[in-house]
Amino acid sequence: MDEYSCFVDWDKMDVTVQSQDAKDLTCTEFQELKQLARQGYWAKNHSLRAKVYHKLISNIPCRTVTPDANVYRDIVMKIVGKRNSSSLPLPEFVDDSLVPTYCLNAEGIGAVRKIILCIANQFPDISFCPALPSVIALLLHYSKDEAECFEQVCRILACNDPSKRLIDQTFLAFESSCMTFGDLVNKYCQAAHKLMVAVSEDVLEVYSDWQRWLFGELPMVYIARVFDVFLVEGYKVLYRVALAILKFFHKVRAGQPMESDSIQQDIRTFVRDIAKSVSPERLLEKAFAIRLFSRKEIQLLQMANEKALQQKGITVKQKSYCFSMFFIVFLRQNVHLAVHAENFKSEIVSVKEMRDIWSWIPERFALCQPLLLFTTSEHGCSLSRFYSHSEGHEPTLLLIKTTAKEVCGAYLSTDWSERRRGGNKLSFFGTGECFVFRLQPEVERYEWVIIKHPELAASGSEPENHASPASSTLSSSSIPSDRLSPFLSARHFNLPSKTASMFMAGSTDSIIIGGGDGQALYLDADLNHGRTSHCNTFNNQPLCSESFQISVLEVWGFRD
C-alpha cells in the first residue's frame, strides 16, 4: 500500500483502485485538466489521485490566515482530549446522523469527527455545512495524516475567490442553492418535476435533499469521480450531477409504484443503490450532456434566491436547521394553503390549476401568495387601466379565458413600466424566465424558445417561419442591471434582433408576449380580442385559437 493508506479499509475498496500503475500529471492548463478530470485520468490510481487533489487544493486562493496542518497538531488534543473519537458529539452545523464512512477503517471514522470539531473551532462563522462530513471522509482517503486532511479541508472552506463557489457554509447559502436547484429542475427535468409535484406536498422539501444525494447517499466510487471534476470546475458540477441523478431516477422508476410513502426516501434509496442502474461514467456523461446555463447566470439566480430568503427573514443568524427548514417549508406550503377555495377566487382557473401554475414559477416567487391586481370583470376592458393596475409589480401572471372556453396565460418576469423605456416606440423587454402556457383544453407550458432550444442562440439563427413580433433589438441598455433576473437578458446570449425579441412588449395600442417553442400572444387595446402566432417547426399544439375573443382576463401579482 502507498503512503495514503492509513485510514482506508482496503477490504471494502475496489481492487482496481490499487492495481493501476502510477502516472505523472504534468499539465496545468484548465481545459486539459478539465478533460482529464471528466475522463477519470487519475481515478484508477489511489496515489495519483491523492497527489492531484493536493495540487488542485493547494492552488485554491484562500484568506491570508488559513489554518494549516500545524494548527491542527496544536489544537486537536485540547479540543478532543482523551475522549473516544468515535463517540464525539458534532457541532450543530452538521447532521450527526449523516456521517458517511466511505470504506474508512475505525481510525479513519474517528478522524472524521475529530477534524470536524477542530474546524468548528477555527471557523466560528460556519452556521450550516451539511456537506462537510462527506468531504472530510473522502479526503482522508488521500491524506497522509489527519493534519494534512484538516489543512486541505480548511483551504476549501477558506476560498476567497468570489467567482469560485465551493461549499455552502450558511443556511442561507444552502437553502438558496436548494431553490436554485428547484429552478434548474423546472427547466431541465420537466418530466421529473411533474412527478415531484404530483406525489409530494412540497417540491422544495424534495429538492432540499439534493446535496444529501451527493454528499451522503452516493457511494464512494461515485462521489470520488464527482469530486475529481468538482475540484477543477467548481460548484456547477454538483448541480449537473444532481440533475442527472433525478433524470435517471425518473427514467428507472417511471410508471412504477412508489417503494415507500415518501418520494424523498425513494430517491435516497435509488441513489444509495445507483450502481444497480448507472455506472459512474454514465452518470457523468449524462450530467455533462445537460445544456446548463453559464456559471455567471447560475450565480445570479443564486443571488436572487438569497435575496428572496433574506426578505422573508431567513438569514445566516438562524440557529437551528430544523426550525429554519420548517420555516421554509411552511412558507412554501403556505402558498398552496393560500391557493384555496376559502381565500382564492378566480373566474378563470380553479384552485388545482393555480397550484399547477405555481409549480412552474421560479422558486423564489413560489414563497409568495397570489394577489389579484386586475380583472376585466371589475376594472373593464381598458389597456390603460391594465397598465395602471399592473405597473409596480414584478413578476406578474396573466390569465385569459376565451369565449370558446380556452384558457391560456403567461408568466411575465418584468414590471410593465419597463415599456416606457422605448418612448412611443414598441420595444421589447423582460427576461428568459418568461413563458406562456395553456390550461384548457389541455395543459402545456411553452418556455422561451432560447431556453428550450439553446442551439438557436449558438447558431444565431431562427427556424423558418418563426415570426418575430417586431424588429426592435433588445440591447444591454434596455434592461436595468439591478433588475437582472436569471436565464437572463439577451446580452448574455449575443442574439440577433429577431430572436432577442421573444419577450414582452406593450404600447397604447397592443400587448405582445413572446413565448417559447414558436408561440406568441397578441392582445388588442380594447382587451376584447386577441390572436396567437404559432410556429410548426417545434411540432407542438397552438397556444389557443389563432384569433379569439376574450371572455375574462386577470392579472395576478405576488404578495409577500
Coordinates of C-alpha atoms in Angstrom, one line a residue:
M1 CA 0.0 0.0 0.0
D2 CA 1.1 3.6 -0.5
E3 CA 1.6 6.4 2.0
Y4 CA -2.0 7.5 1.7
S5 CA -3.4 4.2 3.1
C6 CA -3.5 4.7 6.8
F7 CA -7.3 5.5 7.0
V8 CA -8.5 3.1 4.3
D9 CA -10.2 -0.3 4.8
W10 CA -8.8 -1.9 1.7
D11 CA -11.0 -5.0 2.0
K12 CA -14.0 -2.8 1.2
M13 CA -12.3 -1.0 -1.7
D14 CA -12.4 -1.8 -5.4
V15 CA -9.3 -3.8 -6.1
T16 CA -8.8 -1.9 -9.4
V17 CA -8.0 1.3 -7.5
Q18 CA -4.9 -0.4 -6.1
S19 CA -3.7 -2.1 -9.2
Q20 CA -3.0 0.6 -11.7
D21 CA 0.5 1.8 -12.4
A22 CA 1.3 5.3 -11.2
K23 CA 1.3 8.1 -13.7
D24 CA 2.5 11.7 -13.6
L25 CA 0.3 14.6 -14.2
T26 CA 2.2 17.5 -15.7
C27 CA -0.5 19.6 -17.4
T28 CA -1.5 22.9 -15.8
E29 CA -3.9 24.3 -18.4
F30 CA -7.5 24.5 -17.3
Q31 CA -9.1 23.0 -20.4
E32 CA -6.7 20.0 -20.3
L33 CA -7.3 19.4 -16.6
K34 CA -11.0 19.6 -17.2
Q35 CA -10.9 17.0 -19.9
L36 CA -8.7 14.7 -17.8
A37 CA -10.9 15.1 -14.8
R38 CA -14.0 14.2 -16.8
Q39 CA -12.3 11.2 -18.4
G40 CA -11.2 9.9 -14.9
Y41 CA -7.5 10.1 -15.7
W42 CA -6.5 9.8 -12.0
A43 CA -9.5 7.8 -10.8
K44 CA -7.8 4.4 -11.2
N45 CA -4.7 5.1 -9.1
H46 CA -5.1 5.9 -5.4
S47 CA -1.7 7.6 -5.1
L48 CA -2.0 9.7 -8.2
R49 CA -5.5 10.9 -7.2
A50 CA -4.0 11.9 -3.8
K51 CA -1.3 13.9 -5.5
V52 CA -3.7 15.6 -7.9
Y53 CA -6.1 16.5 -5.1
H54 CA -3.2 18.1 -3.1
K55 CA -2.1 20.1 -6.1
L56 CA -5.6 21.3 -7.0
I57 CA -6.4 22.2 -3.4
S58 CA -3.1 24.0 -2.9
N59 CA -3.9 26.2 -5.8
I60 CA -7.2 27.4 -4.3
P61 CA -6.9 31.1 -3.4
C62 CA -7.5 31.5 0.3
R63 CA -7.8 34.0 3.1
T64 CA -4.4 35.4 4.3
V65 CA -4.8 33.5 7.6
T66 CA -6.0 29.9 6.8
P67 CA -5.5 27.2 9.4
D68 CA -2.9 24.6 8.3
A69 CA -1.6 21.2 9.5
N70 CA 0.5 22.8 12.3
V71 CA -2.6 24.4 13.7
Y72 CA -4.4 21.1 13.8
R73 CA -1.5 19.5 15.7
D74 CA -1.6 22.3 18.2
I75 CA -5.3 22.2 18.9
V76 CA -6.5 18.6 18.5
M77 CA -5.6 17.4 21.9
K78 CA -7.0 20.5 23.6
I79 CA -10.3 20.0 21.8
V80 CA -10.7 16.2 21.8
G81 CA -8.6 15.3 24.8
K82 CA -8.8 11.6 25.8
R83 CA -12.4 11.1 24.7
N84 CA -13.3 8.2 22.4
S85 CA -13.2 9.8 18.9
S86 CA -16.0 7.5 17.6
S87 CA -18.5 9.0 20.1
L88 CA -17.5 12.6 19.9
P89 CA -20.6 14.9 19.6
L90 CA -20.6 17.0 16.5
P91 CA -21.4 20.7 16.1
E92 CA -24.9 21.8 15.2
F93 CA -23.9 22.9 11.7
V94 CA -23.6 19.2 10.5
D95 CA -26.1 16.3 10.6
D96 CA -24.8 13.8 13.2
S97 CA -26.9 11.1 11.6
L98 CA -25.3 11.5 8.2
V99 CA -21.6 10.9 8.5
P100 CA -20.5 8.6 5.7
T101 CA -17.7 6.1 6.2
Y102 CA -16.6 5.7 2.6
C103 CA -14.6 2.5 3.2
L104 CA -12.7 4.1 6.1
N105 CA -11.2 1.9 8.8
A106 CA -12.0 2.6 12.5
E107 CA -9.2 5.1 12.8
G108 CA -10.5 7.0 9.8
I109 CA -14.1 7.1 11.1
G110 CA -12.9 8.6 14.3
A111 CA -10.7 11.0 12.5
V112 CA -13.7 12.5 10.6
R113 CA -15.3 13.6 13.9
K114 CA -12.0 15.0 15.3
I115 CA -11.4 17.1 12.2
I116 CA -15.0 18.4 12.2
L117 CA -14.6 19.6 15.8
C118 CA -11.3 21.3 15.0
I119 CA -12.8 23.0 12.0
A120 CA -15.7 24.2 14.2
N121 CA -13.1 25.7 16.5
Q122 CA -11.3 27.5 13.7
F123 CA -14.3 28.6 11.6
P124 CA -16.8 30.1 14.1
D125 CA -18.7 31.8 11.2
I126 CA -19.9 28.4 9.8
S127 CA -23.5 28.1 10.7
F128 CA -24.7 25.3 8.4
C129 CA -22.5 22.9 6.4
P130 CA -24.1 19.5 5.8
A131 CA -21.6 18.5 3.1
L132 CA -18.6 18.8 5.4
P133 CA -18.5 15.2 6.9
S134 CA -18.6 13.7 3.4
V135 CA -15.8 16.0 2.1
I136 CA -13.6 15.1 5.1
A137 CA -14.3 11.4 4.9
L138 CA -13.4 11.5 1.2
L139 CA -10.2 13.5 1.6
L140 CA -9.0 11.2 4.4
H141 CA -8.5 8.6 1.7
Y142 CA -6.0 10.8 0.0
S143 CA -4.2 12.3 3.0
K144 CA -1.1 11.1 4.8
D145 CA -2.5 12.0 8.2
E146 CA -5.3 13.9 10.0
A147 CA -3.4 17.2 9.9
E148 CA -3.0 17.1 6.2
C149 CA -6.6 16.4 5.6
F150 CA -7.6 19.2 8.0
E151 CA -5.4 21.6 6.0
Q152 CA -6.9 20.6 2.7
V153 CA -10.5 21.0 4.0
C154 CA -9.6 24.4 5.5
R155 CA -8.4 25.6 2.2
I156 CA -11.6 24.6 0.6
L157 CA -13.6 26.4 3.3
A158 CA -11.4 29.5 3.2
C159 CA -11.6 30.1 -0.5
N160 CA -11.8 33.8 -1.1
D161 CA -12.3 33.9 -4.9
P162 CA -15.8 35.4 -5.3
S163 CA -16.1 33.7 -8.7
K164 CA -15.3 30.2 -7.3
R165 CA -18.0 28.9 -5.1
L166 CA -17.2 25.6 -3.3
I167 CA -19.1 24.5 -0.2
D168 CA -22.1 26.1 1.4
Q169 CA -21.4 27.2 5.0
T170 CA -24.6 29.0 6.0
F171 CA -28.2 28.0 6.0
L172 CA -29.0 31.0 3.7
A173 CA -26.5 29.8 1.1
F174 CA -27.6 26.2 1.4
E175 CA -31.3 26.9 1.1
S176 CA -30.9 29.3 -1.8
S177 CA -28.9 26.5 -3.5
C178 CA -31.9 24.2 -3.0
M179 CA -34.2 26.8 -4.5
T180 CA -31.8 27.2 -7.4
F181 CA -31.7 23.5 -7.9
G182 CA -35.5 23.5 -8.0
D183 CA -35.4 26.2 -10.7
L184 CA -33.0 24.1 -12.7
V185 CA -35.1 21.0 -12.4
N186 CA -38.1 23.0 -13.5
K187 CA -36.1 24.0 -16.7
Y188 CA -34.2 20.9 -17.4
C189 CA -36.0 17.9 -15.9
Q190 CA -39.7 18.8 -16.6
A191 CA -40.9 15.2 -16.6
A192 CA -39.2 14.5 -13.2
H193 CA -40.5 17.9 -11.9
K194 CA -44.0 17.0 -12.9
L195 CA -43.7 13.7 -11.0
M196 CA -42.4 15.5 -7.9
V197 CA -45.4 17.9 -8.0
A198 CA -47.8 15.0 -8.3
V199 CA -46.5 12.9 -5.5
S200 CA -45.2 15.3 -2.9
E201 CA -46.9 18.0 -0.9
D202 CA -43.9 20.3 -1.3
V203 CA -41.3 20.1 -4.0
L204 CA -38.8 22.3 -2.3
E205 CA -38.6 19.8 0.5
V206 CA -37.7 17.2 -2.0
Y207 CA -35.1 19.4 -3.7
S208 CA -33.7 20.4 -0.3
D209 CA -32.2 16.8 -0.4
W210 CA -30.1 17.5 -3.5
Q211 CA -26.8 17.9 -1.6
R212 CA -27.6 14.9 0.5
W213 CA -27.8 12.8 -2.6
L214 CA -24.3 13.7 -3.5
F215 CA -22.7 14.2 0.0
G216 CA -24.2 11.4 1.9
E217 CA -26.1 8.8 -0.2
L218 CA -23.9 8.5 -3.3
P219 CA -21.4 5.5 -3.0
M220 CA -17.7 6.2 -2.5
V221 CA -16.6 5.5 -6.1
Y222 CA -19.3 7.8 -7.5
I223 CA -18.7 10.8 -5.2
A224 CA -14.9 10.5 -5.8
R225 CA -15.5 10.8 -9.5
V226 CA -17.7 13.8 -9.0
F227 CA -15.1 15.4 -6.6
D228 CA -12.4 14.9 -9.3
V229 CA -14.3 17.2 -11.6
F230 CA -15.6 19.5 -8.8
L231 CA -12.1 20.5 -7.7
V232 CA -11.4 21.6 -11.3
E233 CA -14.7 23.1 -12.4
G234 CA -16.4 24.1 -9.2
Y235 CA -20.0 24.2 -7.8
K236 CA -21.8 24.0 -11.2
V237 CA -20.7 20.3 -11.4
L238 CA -22.8 19.5 -8.4
Y239 CA -25.9 20.8 -10.0
R240 CA -25.2 18.9 -13.1
V241 CA -24.8 15.6 -11.3
A242 CA -27.8 16.1 -9.1
L243 CA -29.9 16.8 -12.2
A244 CA -28.6 13.7 -13.9
I245 CA -29.5 11.6 -10.8
L246 CA -33.0 13.0 -11.0
K247 CA -33.3 12.2 -14.7
F248 CA -32.1 8.6 -14.1
F249 CA -34.5 8.2 -11.1
H250 CA -37.4 9.3 -13.3
K251 CA -36.3 7.0 -16.2
V252 CA -35.8 3.9 -14.0
R253 CA -38.9 4.4 -11.8
A254 CA -41.3 5.8 -14.5
G255 CA -44.6 4.1 -14.3
Q256 CA -43.6 2.1 -11.2
P257 CA -45.4 2.4 -7.8
M258 CA -43.5 4.2 -5.1
E259 CA -41.5 1.9 -2.8
S260 CA -42.3 4.0 0.3
D261 CA -44.7 6.6 1.4
S262 CA -42.1 9.3 0.7
I263 CA -40.6 10.3 -2.7
Q264 CA -37.7 11.7 -0.7
Q265 CA -37.0 8.3 0.7
D266 CA -37.4 6.6 -2.7
I267 CA -34.8 9.0 -4.2
R268 CA -32.4 8.4 -1.4
T269 CA -32.7 4.6 -1.8
F270 CA -32.2 4.9 -5.5
V271 CA -29.0 7.0 -5.0
R272 CA -27.6 4.5 -2.4
D273 CA -28.2 1.7 -4.9
I274 CA -27.4 3.6 -8.0
A275 CA -24.8 1.0 -9.0
K276 CA -27.7 -1.3 -10.0
S277 CA -28.8 1.2 -12.6
V278 CA -26.0 3.5 -13.7
S279 CA -22.2 3.4 -13.8
P280 CA -20.1 6.4 -12.6
E281 CA -19.1 7.1 -16.2
R282 CA -22.6 7.0 -17.4
L283 CA -23.7 9.4 -14.6
L284 CA -21.1 11.9 -15.5
E285 CA -21.8 11.5 -19.2
K286 CA -25.4 12.4 -18.6
A287 CA -24.5 15.3 -16.3
F288 CA -22.3 16.9 -18.9
A289 CA -24.8 16.3 -21.7
I290 CA -27.2 18.8 -20.0
R291 CA -27.0 22.2 -21.7
L292 CA -26.9 24.1 -18.4
F293 CA -26.6 27.9 -18.3
S294 CA -23.3 29.6 -17.6
R295 CA -21.7 29.9 -14.2
K296 CA -22.5 33.6 -14.2
E297 CA -26.2 33.1 -14.8
I298 CA -26.4 30.4 -12.1
Q299 CA -24.7 32.8 -9.7
L300 CA -27.2 35.5 -10.4
L301 CA -30.0 33.0 -9.9
Q302 CA -28.5 32.0 -6.5
M303 CA -28.2 35.7 -5.5
A304 CA -31.8 36.3 -6.5
N305 CA -32.9 33.4 -4.3
E306 CA -30.8 34.5 -1.4
K307 CA -32.3 38.0 -1.6
A308 CA -35.8 36.5 -1.6
L309 CA -35.0 34.4 1.5
Q310 CA -33.5 37.5 3.3
Q311 CA -36.7 39.4 2.6
K312 CA -38.6 36.5 4.2
G313 CA -36.4 36.7 7.3
I314 CA -34.2 33.7 6.6
T315 CA -30.6 34.8 7.3
V316 CA -27.3 33.3 8.5
K317 CA -28.4 34.0 12.0
Q318 CA -30.9 31.1 12.1
K319 CA -29.6 28.9 14.9
S320 CA -31.5 25.7 14.2
Y321 CA -31.7 23.8 10.9
C322 CA -34.9 22.1 12.0
F323 CA -36.6 25.4 12.8
S324 CA -35.3 27.0 9.6
M325 CA -36.2 24.1 7.4
F326 CA -39.7 24.1 9.0
F327 CA -40.0 27.8 8.4
I328 CA -39.0 27.5 4.7
V329 CA -41.3 24.5 4.1
F330 CA -44.1 26.4 5.9
L331 CA -43.6 29.4 3.7
R332 CA -43.6 27.3 0.5
Q333 CA -46.6 25.3 1.6
N334 CA -48.4 28.4 2.8
V335 CA -48.7 29.4 -0.8
H336 CA -50.6 26.2 -1.5
L337 CA -52.7 26.8 1.5
A338 CA -53.4 30.3 0.2
V339 CA -54.5 29.0 -3.2
H340 CA -57.5 27.5 -1.5
A341 CA -61.3 27.9 -2.1
E342 CA -61.6 29.9 1.1
N343 CA -59.2 32.7 0.1
F344 CA -58.6 32.3 -3.6
K345 CA -61.2 33.5 -6.1
S346 CA -60.7 33.4 -9.9
E347 CA -63.2 33.4 -12.7
I348 CA -60.7 31.6 -15.0
V349 CA -58.8 28.9 -13.1
S350 CA -59.5 26.5 -10.3
V351 CA -57.5 26.1 -7.1
K352 CA -55.8 23.0 -8.6
E353 CA -55.0 24.8 -11.8
M354 CA -53.4 27.7 -9.9
R355 CA -51.3 25.3 -7.9
D356 CA -50.2 23.7 -11.1
I357 CA -49.1 27.1 -12.4
W358 CA -47.4 27.8 -9.1
S359 CA -45.2 24.7 -9.6
W360 CA -43.8 26.2 -12.8
I361 CA -42.7 29.6 -11.5
P362 CA -39.2 30.3 -10.1
E363 CA -38.8 29.0 -6.5
R364 CA -38.0 32.5 -5.1
F365 CA -41.5 33.7 -6.1
A366 CA -43.2 30.5 -5.0
L367 CA -42.6 31.7 -1.5
C368 CA -45.2 34.5 -2.2
Q369 CA -49.0 34.4 -2.3
P370 CA -51.1 35.2 -5.3
L371 CA -52.7 38.7 -5.3
L372 CA -55.4 39.7 -7.9
L373 CA -54.3 43.0 -9.4
F374 CA -56.7 43.4 -12.4
T375 CA -59.7 41.7 -13.9
T376 CA -61.8 42.8 -16.8
S377 CA -64.9 41.8 -14.9
E378 CA -64.3 44.5 -12.3
H379 CA -62.0 47.1 -14.0
G380 CA -63.3 46.9 -17.5
C381 CA -61.6 46.3 -20.9
S382 CA -59.2 49.2 -20.8
L383 CA -55.5 48.7 -21.6
S384 CA -54.6 51.9 -19.7
R385 CA -56.2 50.5 -16.6
F386 CA -54.5 47.2 -17.2
Y387 CA -51.2 49.1 -17.1
S388 CA -52.1 51.2 -14.1
H389 CA -53.0 48.2 -12.0
S390 CA -50.1 46.0 -13.2
E391 CA -47.2 48.5 -13.0
G392 CA -45.2 48.4 -9.9
H393 CA -45.5 44.6 -9.6
E394 CA -42.8 42.2 -10.7
P395 CA -43.4 39.5 -11.7
T396 CA -47.0 39.1 -12.8
L397 CA -49.2 36.3 -14.0
L398 CA -51.6 36.9 -16.9
L399 CA -54.7 34.6 -17.3
I400 CA -57.1 34.6 -20.2
K401 CA -60.3 32.8 -20.8
T402 CA -61.8 32.9 -24.3
T403 CA -65.4 32.8 -25.3
A404 CA -64.6 29.3 -26.7
K405 CA -63.7 28.2 -23.1
E406 CA -60.0 28.0 -23.9
V407 CA -57.7 29.0 -21.0
C408 CA -54.2 30.3 -21.6
G409 CA -51.8 32.7 -19.9
A410 CA -48.3 33.9 -19.4
Y411 CA -45.7 34.3 -16.6
L412 CA -44.2 37.8 -17.0
S413 CA -40.9 38.4 -15.3
T414 CA -40.6 42.1 -15.6
D415 CA -42.6 45.2 -14.5
W416 CA -44.8 46.6 -17.3
S417 CA -43.4 50.1 -16.5
E418 CA -40.3 49.0 -18.5
R419 CA -42.3 49.5 -21.7
R420 CA -41.8 53.3 -21.3
R421 CA -38.0 52.9 -21.8
G422 CA -38.6 52.8 -25.5
G423 CA -40.7 56.0 -25.6
N424 CA -43.5 55.8 -28.0
K425 CA -41.8 53.0 -29.9
L426 CA -42.9 49.4 -29.3
S427 CA -39.8 48.0 -27.6
F428 CA -39.3 44.6 -26.1
F429 CA -38.1 43.8 -22.6
G430 CA -38.3 41.0 -20.0
T431 CA -36.1 38.0 -19.4
G432 CA -35.8 34.4 -20.4
E433 CA -37.9 33.4 -17.4
C434 CA -41.0 34.5 -19.2
F435 CA -43.2 31.7 -20.6
V436 CA -46.7 31.2 -21.9
F437 CA -49.0 28.3 -21.1
R438 CA -52.3 26.6 -21.9
L439 CA -54.6 25.1 -19.4
Q440 CA -57.7 24.3 -21.5
P441 CA -58.4 22.2 -23.5
E442 CA -55.2 20.5 -22.2
V443 CA -52.2 21.6 -20.1
E444 CA -49.0 22.7 -21.9
R445 CA -46.2 25.0 -20.9
Y446 CA -44.1 26.8 -23.6
E447 CA -40.8 28.0 -22.4
W448 CA -38.8 30.8 -24.0
V449 CA -37.5 29.4 -27.3
I450 CA -33.8 30.1 -26.5
I451 CA -34.1 28.3 -23.2
K452 CA -35.6 25.1 -24.6
H453 CA -33.5 25.3 -27.9
P454 CA -30.2 26.8 -26.9
E455 CA -28.7 25.8 -30.2
L456 CA -30.6 28.7 -31.8
A457 CA -28.6 31.1 -29.6
A458 CA -25.4 29.4 -30.6
S459 CA -26.2 29.5 -34.3
G460 CA -27.6 33.0 -34.3
S461 CA -30.4 31.8 -36.5
E462 CA -34.1 31.1 -36.0
P463 CA -36.4 28.5 -37.6
E464 CA -38.1 29.1 -40.8
N465 CA -41.5 30.9 -40.5
H466 CA -40.6 31.8 -36.9
A467 CA -42.4 35.2 -36.9
S468 CA -40.8 37.9 -34.8
P469 CA -43.2 40.2 -33.0
A470 CA -41.2 43.2 -34.0
S471 CA -37.8 44.1 -35.3
S472 CA -36.6 46.1 -32.3
T473 CA -33.4 44.9 -30.7
L474 CA -33.1 44.2 -27.0
S475 CA -29.8 45.8 -26.2
S476 CA -27.8 45.6 -23.0
S477 CA -29.1 49.0 -22.0
S478 CA -32.8 48.0 -22.3
I479 CA -32.7 46.1 -19.0
P480 CA -31.5 47.9 -15.9
S481 CA -28.7 45.9 -14.2
D482 CA -30.4 46.0 -10.8
R483 CA -33.4 44.0 -12.2
L484 CA -31.5 41.3 -14.0
S485 CA -33.1 38.0 -13.4
P486 CA -31.5 34.7 -14.3
F487 CA -31.9 32.9 -17.6
L488 CA -31.1 36.2 -18.3
S489 CA -31.3 39.2 -20.7
A490 CA -30.4 38.9 -24.3
R491 CA -26.9 40.4 -23.8
H492 CA -25.9 37.1 -22.3
F493 CA -26.7 35.2 -25.4
N494 CA -25.4 37.6 -28.2
L495 CA -28.7 37.1 -30.0
P496 CA -29.7 38.8 -33.3
S497 CA -32.6 41.2 -33.1
K498 CA -35.4 38.8 -34.3
T499 CA -34.5 36.0 -31.8
A500 CA -33.9 38.5 -29.0
S501 CA -37.4 39.9 -29.4
M502 CA -39.1 36.9 -27.8
F503 CA -40.0 38.6 -24.5
M504 CA -42.8 41.0 -23.8
A505 CA -43.8 44.4 -25.2
G506 CA -46.6 46.9 -24.7
S507 CA -47.8 50.2 -26.2
T508 CA -51.1 52.2 -26.1
D509 CA -52.3 50.0 -29.0
S510 CA -51.4 46.4 -28.0
I511 CA -49.6 43.9 -25.9
I512 CA -47.3 41.3 -27.3
I513 CA -45.9 38.4 -25.3
G514 CA -43.3 36.2 -27.0
G515 CA -43.4 32.7 -25.6
G516 CA -41.3 29.6 -26.3
D517 CA -41.5 26.9 -29.0
G518 CA -42.7 29.4 -31.6
Q519 CA -45.7 30.6 -29.5
A520 CA -46.6 34.3 -29.3
L521 CA -49.7 36.1 -27.9
Y522 CA -51.1 39.4 -29.1
L523 CA -53.8 41.4 -27.3
D524 CA -55.6 44.4 -28.8
A525 CA -56.1 47.7 -26.9
D526 CA -59.7 47.0 -26.0
L527 CA -58.8 43.7 -24.3
N528 CA -61.7 42.1 -26.1
H529 CA -59.8 40.4 -28.9
G530 CA -56.5 38.5 -29.2
R531 CA -54.6 36.3 -31.6
T532 CA -51.7 33.9 -31.4
S533 CA -48.7 33.1 -33.6
H534 CA -47.7 29.5 -33.9
C535 CA -44.6 28.0 -35.4
N536 CA -44.9 24.4 -36.7
T537 CA -41.2 23.9 -36.6
F538 CA -41.3 22.7 -33.0
N539 CA -44.1 20.2 -33.7
N540 CA -46.4 21.4 -30.9
Q541 CA -50.0 22.5 -30.5
P542 CA -51.1 26.1 -30.7
L543 CA -51.5 28.1 -27.5
C544 CA -55.2 28.7 -28.4
S545 CA -57.2 29.7 -31.4
E546 CA -55.4 31.8 -33.9
S547 CA -58.0 34.6 -33.4
F548 CA -60.1 34.7 -30.3
Q549 CA -62.5 36.8 -28.2
I550 CA -61.7 37.3 -24.6
S551 CA -64.3 36.4 -22.0
V552 CA -62.3 37.3 -18.9
L553 CA -58.7 38.5 -18.4
E554 CA -57.0 38.6 -15.0
V555 CA -53.6 39.8 -13.8
W556 CA -52.1 38.4 -10.6
G557 CA -49.2 39.7 -8.6
F558 CA -47.1 38.0 -5.9
R559 CA -47.6 39.1 -2.3
D560 CA -45.0 38.6 0.4

